[in-house]
GROMACS .gro file of C-alpha atoms in nm:
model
  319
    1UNK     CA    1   0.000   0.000   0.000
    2UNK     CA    2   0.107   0.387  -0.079
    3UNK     CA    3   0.110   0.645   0.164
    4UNK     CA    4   0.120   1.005   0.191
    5UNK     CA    5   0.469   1.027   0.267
    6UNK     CA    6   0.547   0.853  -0.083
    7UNK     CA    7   0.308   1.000  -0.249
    8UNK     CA    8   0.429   1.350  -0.172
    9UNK     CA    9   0.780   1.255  -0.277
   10UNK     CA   10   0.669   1.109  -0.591
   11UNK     CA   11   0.535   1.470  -0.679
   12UNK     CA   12   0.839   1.614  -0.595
   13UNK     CA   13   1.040   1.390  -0.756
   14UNK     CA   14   0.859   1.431  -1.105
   15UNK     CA   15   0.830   1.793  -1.028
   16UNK     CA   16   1.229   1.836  -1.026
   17UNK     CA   17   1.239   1.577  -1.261
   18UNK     CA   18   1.553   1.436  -1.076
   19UNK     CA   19   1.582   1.244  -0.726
   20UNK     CA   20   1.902   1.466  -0.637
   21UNK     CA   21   1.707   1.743  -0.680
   22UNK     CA   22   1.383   1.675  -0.524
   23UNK     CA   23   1.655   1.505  -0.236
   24UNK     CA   24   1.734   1.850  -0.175
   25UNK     CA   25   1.410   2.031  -0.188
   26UNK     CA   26   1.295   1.793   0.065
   27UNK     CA   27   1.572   1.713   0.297
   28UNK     CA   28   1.571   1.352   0.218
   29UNK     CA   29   1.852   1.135   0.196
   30UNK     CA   30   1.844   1.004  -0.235
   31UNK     CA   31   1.857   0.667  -0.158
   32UNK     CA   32   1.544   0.679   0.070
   33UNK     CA   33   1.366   0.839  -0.252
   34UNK     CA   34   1.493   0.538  -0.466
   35UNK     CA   35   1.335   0.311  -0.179
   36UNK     CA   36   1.045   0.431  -0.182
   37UNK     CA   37   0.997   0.479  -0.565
   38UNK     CA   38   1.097   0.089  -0.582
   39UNK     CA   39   0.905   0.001  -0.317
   40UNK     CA   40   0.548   0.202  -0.475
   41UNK     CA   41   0.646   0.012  -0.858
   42UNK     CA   42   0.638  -0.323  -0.624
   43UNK     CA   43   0.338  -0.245  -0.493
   44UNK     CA   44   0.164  -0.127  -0.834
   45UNK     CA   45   0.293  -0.406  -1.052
   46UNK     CA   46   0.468  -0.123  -1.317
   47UNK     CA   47   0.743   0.086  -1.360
   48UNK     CA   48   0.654   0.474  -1.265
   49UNK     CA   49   0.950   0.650  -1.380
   50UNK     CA   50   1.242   0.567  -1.633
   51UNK     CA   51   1.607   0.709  -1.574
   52UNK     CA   52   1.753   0.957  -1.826
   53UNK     CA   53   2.066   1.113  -1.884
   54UNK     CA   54   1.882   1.443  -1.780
   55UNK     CA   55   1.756   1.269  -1.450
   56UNK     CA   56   1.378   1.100  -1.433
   57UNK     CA   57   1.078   1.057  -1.699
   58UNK     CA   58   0.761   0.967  -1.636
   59UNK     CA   59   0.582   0.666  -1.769
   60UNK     CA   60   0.246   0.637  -1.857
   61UNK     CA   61   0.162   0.531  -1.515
   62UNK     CA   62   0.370   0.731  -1.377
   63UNK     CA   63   0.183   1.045  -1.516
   64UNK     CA   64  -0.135   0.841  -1.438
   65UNK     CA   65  -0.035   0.861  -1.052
   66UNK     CA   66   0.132   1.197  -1.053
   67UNK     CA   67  -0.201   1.307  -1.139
   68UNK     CA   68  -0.425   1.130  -0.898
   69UNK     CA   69  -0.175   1.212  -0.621
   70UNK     CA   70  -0.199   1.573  -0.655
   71UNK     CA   71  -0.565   1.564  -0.657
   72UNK     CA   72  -0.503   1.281  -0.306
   73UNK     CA   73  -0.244   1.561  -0.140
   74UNK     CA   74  -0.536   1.846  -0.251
   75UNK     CA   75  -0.814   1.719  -0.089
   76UNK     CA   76  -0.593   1.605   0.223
   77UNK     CA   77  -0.503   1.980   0.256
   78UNK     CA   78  -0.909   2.118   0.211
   79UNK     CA   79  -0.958   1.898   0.453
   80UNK     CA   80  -0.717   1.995   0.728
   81UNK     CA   81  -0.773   2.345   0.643
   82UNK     CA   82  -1.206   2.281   0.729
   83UNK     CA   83  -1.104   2.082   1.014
   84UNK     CA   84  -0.886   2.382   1.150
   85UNK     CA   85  -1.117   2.637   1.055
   86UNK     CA   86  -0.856   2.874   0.875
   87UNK     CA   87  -1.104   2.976   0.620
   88UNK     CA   88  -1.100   3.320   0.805
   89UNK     CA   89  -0.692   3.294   0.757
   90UNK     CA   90  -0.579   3.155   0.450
   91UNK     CA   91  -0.223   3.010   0.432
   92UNK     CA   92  -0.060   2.832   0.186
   93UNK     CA   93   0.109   2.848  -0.185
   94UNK     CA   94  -0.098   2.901  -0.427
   95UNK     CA   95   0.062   2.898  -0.839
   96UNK     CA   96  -0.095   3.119  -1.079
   97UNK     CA   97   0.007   3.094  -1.458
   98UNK     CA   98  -0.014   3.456  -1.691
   99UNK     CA   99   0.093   3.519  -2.011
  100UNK     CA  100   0.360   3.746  -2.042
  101UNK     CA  101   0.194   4.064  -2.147
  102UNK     CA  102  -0.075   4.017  -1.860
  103UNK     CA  103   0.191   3.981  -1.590
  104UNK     CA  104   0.335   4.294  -1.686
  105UNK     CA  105  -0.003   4.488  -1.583
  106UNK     CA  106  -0.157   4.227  -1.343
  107UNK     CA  107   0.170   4.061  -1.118
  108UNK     CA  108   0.240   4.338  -0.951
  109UNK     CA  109  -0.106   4.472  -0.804
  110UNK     CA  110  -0.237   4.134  -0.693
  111UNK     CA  111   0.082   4.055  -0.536
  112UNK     CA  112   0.105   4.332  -0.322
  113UNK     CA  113  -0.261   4.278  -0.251
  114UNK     CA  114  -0.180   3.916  -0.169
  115UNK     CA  115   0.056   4.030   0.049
  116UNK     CA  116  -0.132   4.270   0.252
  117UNK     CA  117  -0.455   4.122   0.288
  118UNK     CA  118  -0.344   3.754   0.330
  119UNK     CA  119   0.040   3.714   0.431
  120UNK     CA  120   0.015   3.361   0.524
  121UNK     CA  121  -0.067   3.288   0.128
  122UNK     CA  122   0.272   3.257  -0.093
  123UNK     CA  123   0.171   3.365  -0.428
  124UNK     CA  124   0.415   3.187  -0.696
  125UNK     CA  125   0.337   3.350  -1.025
  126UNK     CA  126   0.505   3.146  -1.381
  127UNK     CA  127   0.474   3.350  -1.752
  128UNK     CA  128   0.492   3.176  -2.064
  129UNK     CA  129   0.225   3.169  -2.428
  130UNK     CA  130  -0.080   3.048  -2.330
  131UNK     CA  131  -0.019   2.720  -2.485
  132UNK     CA  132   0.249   2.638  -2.177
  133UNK     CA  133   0.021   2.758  -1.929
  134UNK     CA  134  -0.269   2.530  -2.062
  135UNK     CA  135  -0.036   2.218  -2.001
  136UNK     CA  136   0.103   2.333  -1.680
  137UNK     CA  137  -0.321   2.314  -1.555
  138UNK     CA  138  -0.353   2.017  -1.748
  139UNK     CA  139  -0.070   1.887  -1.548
  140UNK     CA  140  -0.165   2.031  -1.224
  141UNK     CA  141   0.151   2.225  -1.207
  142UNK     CA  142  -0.063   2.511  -1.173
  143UNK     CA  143  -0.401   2.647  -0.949
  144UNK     CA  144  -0.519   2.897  -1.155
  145UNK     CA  145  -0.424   3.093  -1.518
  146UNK     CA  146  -0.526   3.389  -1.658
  147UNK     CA  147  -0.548   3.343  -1.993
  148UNK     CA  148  -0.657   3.487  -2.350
  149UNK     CA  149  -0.963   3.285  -2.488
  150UNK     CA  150  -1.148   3.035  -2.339
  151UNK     CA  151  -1.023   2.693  -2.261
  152UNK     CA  152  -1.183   2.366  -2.469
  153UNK     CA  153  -0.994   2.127  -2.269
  154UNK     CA  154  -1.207   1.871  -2.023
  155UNK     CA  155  -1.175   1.926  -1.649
  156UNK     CA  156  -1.018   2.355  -1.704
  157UNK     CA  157  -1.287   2.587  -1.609
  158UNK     CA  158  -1.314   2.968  -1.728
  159UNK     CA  159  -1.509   3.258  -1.645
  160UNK     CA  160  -1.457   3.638  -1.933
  161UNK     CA  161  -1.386   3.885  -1.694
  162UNK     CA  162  -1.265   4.168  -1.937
  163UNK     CA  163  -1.254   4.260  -2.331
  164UNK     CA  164  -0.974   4.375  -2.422
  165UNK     CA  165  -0.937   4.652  -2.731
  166UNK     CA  166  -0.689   4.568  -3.037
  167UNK     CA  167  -0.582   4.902  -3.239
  168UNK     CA  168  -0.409   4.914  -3.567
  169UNK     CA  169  -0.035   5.125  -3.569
  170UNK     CA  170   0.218   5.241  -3.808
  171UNK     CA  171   0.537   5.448  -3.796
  172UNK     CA  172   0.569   5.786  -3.660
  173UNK     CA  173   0.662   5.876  -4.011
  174UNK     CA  174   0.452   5.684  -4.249
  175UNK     CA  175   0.583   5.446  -4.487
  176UNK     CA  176   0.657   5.423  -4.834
  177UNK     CA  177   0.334   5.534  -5.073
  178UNK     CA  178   0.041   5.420  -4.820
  179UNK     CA  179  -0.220   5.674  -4.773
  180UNK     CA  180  -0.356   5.655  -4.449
  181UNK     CA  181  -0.627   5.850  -4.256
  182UNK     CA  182  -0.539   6.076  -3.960
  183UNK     CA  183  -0.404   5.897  -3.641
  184UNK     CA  184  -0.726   5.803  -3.412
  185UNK     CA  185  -0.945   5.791  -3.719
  186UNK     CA  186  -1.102   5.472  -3.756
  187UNK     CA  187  -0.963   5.241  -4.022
  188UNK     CA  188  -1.138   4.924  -4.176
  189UNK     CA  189  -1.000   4.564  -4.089
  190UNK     CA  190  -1.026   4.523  -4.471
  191UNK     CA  191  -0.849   4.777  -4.541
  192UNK     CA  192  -0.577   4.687  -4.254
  193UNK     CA  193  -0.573   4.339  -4.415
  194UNK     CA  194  -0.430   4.462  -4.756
  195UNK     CA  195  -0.143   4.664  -4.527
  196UNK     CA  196   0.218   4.511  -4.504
  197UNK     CA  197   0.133   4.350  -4.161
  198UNK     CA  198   0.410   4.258  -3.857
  199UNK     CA  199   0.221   3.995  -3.718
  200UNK     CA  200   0.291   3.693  -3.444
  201UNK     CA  201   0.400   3.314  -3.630
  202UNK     CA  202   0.107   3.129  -3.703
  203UNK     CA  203  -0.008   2.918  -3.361
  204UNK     CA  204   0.005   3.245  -3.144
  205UNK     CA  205  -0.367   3.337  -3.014
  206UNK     CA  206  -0.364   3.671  -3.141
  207UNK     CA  207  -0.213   3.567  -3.439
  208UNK     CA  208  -0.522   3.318  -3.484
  209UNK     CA  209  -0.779   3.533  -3.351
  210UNK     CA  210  -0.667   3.811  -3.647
  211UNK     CA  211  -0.734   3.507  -3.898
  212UNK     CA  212  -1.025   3.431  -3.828
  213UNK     CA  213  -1.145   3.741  -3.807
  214UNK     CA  214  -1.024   3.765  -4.186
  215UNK     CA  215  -1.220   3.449  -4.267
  216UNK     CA  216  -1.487   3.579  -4.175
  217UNK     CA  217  -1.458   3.882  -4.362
  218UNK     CA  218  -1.336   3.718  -4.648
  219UNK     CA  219  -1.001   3.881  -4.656
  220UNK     CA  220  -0.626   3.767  -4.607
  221UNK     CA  221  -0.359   3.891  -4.408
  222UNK     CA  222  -0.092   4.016  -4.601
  223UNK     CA  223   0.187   3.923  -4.318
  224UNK     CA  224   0.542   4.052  -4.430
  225UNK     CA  225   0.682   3.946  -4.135
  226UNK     CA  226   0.614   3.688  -3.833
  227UNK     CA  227   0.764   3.773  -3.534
  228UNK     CA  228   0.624   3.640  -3.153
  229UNK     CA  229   0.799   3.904  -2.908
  230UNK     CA  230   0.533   4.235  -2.921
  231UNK     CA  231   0.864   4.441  -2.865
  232UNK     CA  232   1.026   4.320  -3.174
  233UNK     CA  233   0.702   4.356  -3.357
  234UNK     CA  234   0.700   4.727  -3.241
  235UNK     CA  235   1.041   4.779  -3.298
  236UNK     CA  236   1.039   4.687  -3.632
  237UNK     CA  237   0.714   4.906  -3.685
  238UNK     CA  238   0.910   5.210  -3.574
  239UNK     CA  239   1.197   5.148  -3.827
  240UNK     CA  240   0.944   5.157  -4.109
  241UNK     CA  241   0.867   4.827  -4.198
  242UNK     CA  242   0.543   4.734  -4.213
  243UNK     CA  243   0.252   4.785  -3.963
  244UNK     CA  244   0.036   4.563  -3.718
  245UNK     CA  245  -0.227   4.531  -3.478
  246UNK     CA  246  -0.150   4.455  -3.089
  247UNK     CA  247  -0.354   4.543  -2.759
  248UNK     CA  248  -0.408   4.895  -2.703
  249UNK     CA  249  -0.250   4.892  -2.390
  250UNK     CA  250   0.064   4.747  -2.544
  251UNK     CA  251   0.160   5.074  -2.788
  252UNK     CA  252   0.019   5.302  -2.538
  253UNK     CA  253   0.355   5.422  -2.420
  254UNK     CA  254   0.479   5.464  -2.763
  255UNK     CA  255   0.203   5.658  -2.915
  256UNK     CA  256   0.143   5.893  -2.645
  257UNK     CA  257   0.563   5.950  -2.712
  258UNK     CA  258   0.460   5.985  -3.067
  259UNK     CA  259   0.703   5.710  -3.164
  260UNK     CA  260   0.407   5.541  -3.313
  261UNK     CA  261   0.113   5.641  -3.467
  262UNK     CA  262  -0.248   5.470  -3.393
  263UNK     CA  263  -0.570   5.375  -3.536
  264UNK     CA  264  -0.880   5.217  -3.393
  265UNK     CA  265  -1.033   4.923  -3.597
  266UNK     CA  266  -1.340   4.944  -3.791
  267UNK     CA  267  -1.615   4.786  -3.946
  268UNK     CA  268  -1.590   4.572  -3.718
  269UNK     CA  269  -1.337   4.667  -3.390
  270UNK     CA  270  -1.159   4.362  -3.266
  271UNK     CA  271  -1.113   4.268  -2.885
  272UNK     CA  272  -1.039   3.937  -2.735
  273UNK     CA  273  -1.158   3.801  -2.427
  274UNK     CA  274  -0.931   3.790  -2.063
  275UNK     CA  275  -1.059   3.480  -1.896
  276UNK     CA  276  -0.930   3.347  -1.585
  277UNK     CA  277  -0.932   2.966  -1.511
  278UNK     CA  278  -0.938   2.692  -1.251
  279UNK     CA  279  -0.950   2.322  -1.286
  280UNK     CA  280  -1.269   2.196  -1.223
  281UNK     CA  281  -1.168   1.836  -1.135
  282UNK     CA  282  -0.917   1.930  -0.828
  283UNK     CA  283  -1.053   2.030  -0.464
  284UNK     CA  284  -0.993   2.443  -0.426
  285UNK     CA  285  -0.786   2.492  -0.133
  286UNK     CA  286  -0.857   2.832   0.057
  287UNK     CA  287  -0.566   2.966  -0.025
  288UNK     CA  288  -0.656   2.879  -0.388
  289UNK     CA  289  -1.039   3.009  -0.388
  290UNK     CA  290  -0.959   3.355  -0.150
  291UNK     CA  291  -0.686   3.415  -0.465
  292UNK     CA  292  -0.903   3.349  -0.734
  293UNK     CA  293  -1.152   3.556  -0.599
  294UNK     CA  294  -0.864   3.824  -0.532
  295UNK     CA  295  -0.768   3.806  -0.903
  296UNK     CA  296  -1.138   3.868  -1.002
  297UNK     CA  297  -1.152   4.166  -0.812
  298UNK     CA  298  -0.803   4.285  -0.899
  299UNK     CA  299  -0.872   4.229  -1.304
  300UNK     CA  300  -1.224   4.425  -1.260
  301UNK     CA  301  -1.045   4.701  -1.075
  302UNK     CA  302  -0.736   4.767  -1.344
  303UNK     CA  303  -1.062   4.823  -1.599
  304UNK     CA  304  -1.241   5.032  -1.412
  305UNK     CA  305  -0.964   5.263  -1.283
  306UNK     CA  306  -0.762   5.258  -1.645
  307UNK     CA  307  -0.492   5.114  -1.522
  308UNK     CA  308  -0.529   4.852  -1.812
  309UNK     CA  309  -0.526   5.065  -2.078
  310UNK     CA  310  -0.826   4.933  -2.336
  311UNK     CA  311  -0.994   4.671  -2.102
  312UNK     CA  312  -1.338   4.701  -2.023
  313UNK     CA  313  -1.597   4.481  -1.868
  314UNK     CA  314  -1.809   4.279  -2.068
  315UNK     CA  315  -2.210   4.411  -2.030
  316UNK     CA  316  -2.254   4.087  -1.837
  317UNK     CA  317  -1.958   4.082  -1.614
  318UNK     CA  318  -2.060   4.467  -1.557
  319UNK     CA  319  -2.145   4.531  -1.195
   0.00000   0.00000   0.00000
């Protein structure tokens, strides 16, 4: 039989993907790790994990118990924490996943709003594309995301809590022969489309959200250049060749420096959603829920006050 001891080193150990490593995160001698991984592949009948020269894989039923164990180790914890009554004190780490460009505008207010309101909760915060942060919930290596678009995937569980605006920019100094209304004057999407375009690789959301948007407008994107960093993309804008469409909030520096030049999008506009996600298959510690719930009101707050420049709540999310 397995026990909680070995269950919580197995998650370590295929969390540092090495027993020397996950030795040292949890003061354990390695040799009693490679004990008690032997002694849980006796018990189950299977191999869980399969030595590399970078340290451990999982097998198939290794990933199979990594993820019923951190569902086990969960609950144990939502239990101890009803048991104790600490509902009215939250404590505990809680791992939220953000996309690059979020962090930069949400990171810092919920942290320090963590941090005052509930000290006892550590707050670990991980950026990378959405596509990353999606496996690290599938995985459980993650409690909550915030995320561009909503999530298809079985057992992840998302609630829109802002639009966010897209705007069309050029150069501050034109380029070559393109006529162009003034800056702020609204431009068509199908006339954007026809544009020499700076534009994430194929595979990045916005990049996919911008094509569908042509399909359905029957148009195509005449991308000169794929790029995935939004800095490169607006560097290369400001030396004069091509233009593109980010989040407003993103070229908001620049244009009010009049490095770049802006235009909102017409006929339609374009905005994407911000949705922020759970799993809906693992118990919510406290720590988890009082930090979704802090994120929530932290998103709704950056809207209302500007802080996110070009977010608004949706007419339903609206309070």
């Amino acid at each position: 039989m397995m026990d909680l001891r070995q269950l919580r080193y197995f998650i370590a150990i295929a969390e540092q993907g090495s027993f020397s490593r996950a030795a040292v995160v949890l003061h354990v001698a390695q040799p009693a790790l490679s004990l008690h991984v032997r002694n849980m592949e006796a018990a189950l009948g299977t191999a869980l994990l399969v030595r590399t020269p970078r340290g451990v894989e999982l097998t198939e039923a290794g990933t199979i118990l990594l993820r019923h164990a951190r569902i086990i180790m969960d609950q144990i914890t939502v239990a101890a924490e009803e048991v104790r009554g600490r509902h009215s004190d939250p404590a505990g780490d809680v791992r939220l996943g953000l996309p690059g460009t979020i962090g930069q505008i949400l990171a810092v207010p919920l942290i320090t709003a963590a941090n005052q309101r509930y000290p006892r909760i550590k707050l670990r915060i991980a950026e990378a594309m959405s596509g990353f942060i999606l496996e690290w919930m599938r995985e459980g290596r993650i409690d909550l995301a915030v995320l561009y678009g909503q999530a298809a995937e079985h057992g992840i569980r998302t609630e829109q809590l802002l639009d966010e605006q897209l705007q069309f920019f050029g150069p501050a100094e034109g380029l070559r022969s393109e006529v162009l209304p003034p800056p702020h004057s609204p431009l068509a999407f199908a006339e954007i489309a026809r544009l020499p375009l700076i534009l994430p690789g194929i595979g990045h959301g916005l990049r996919d959200l911008l094509g569908r948007h042509a399909q359905v407008h029957q148009v195509e994107l005449n991308t000169v250049i794929d790029v995935e960093s939004y800095s490169n993309i607006k560097a290369l804008v400001a030396e004069g060749l091509g233009y593109s469409i980010l989040p407003e909030h993103a070229i908001a520096a620049e244009v009010a420096e009049a490095r770049l030049r802006s235009w909102p999008v017409a006929a339609p506009g374009i905005t994407r959603g911000i949705y922020l996600a759970h799993s809906a298959s693992r118990p919510m510690t406290s720590a988890v829920s009082t930090v979704l719930a802090l994120a929530r009101e932290t998103l709704h707050d950056l809207a209302r006050t500007g802080r996110w420049i070009g977010a608004t709540e949706p007419a339903d999310a609206a309070r």
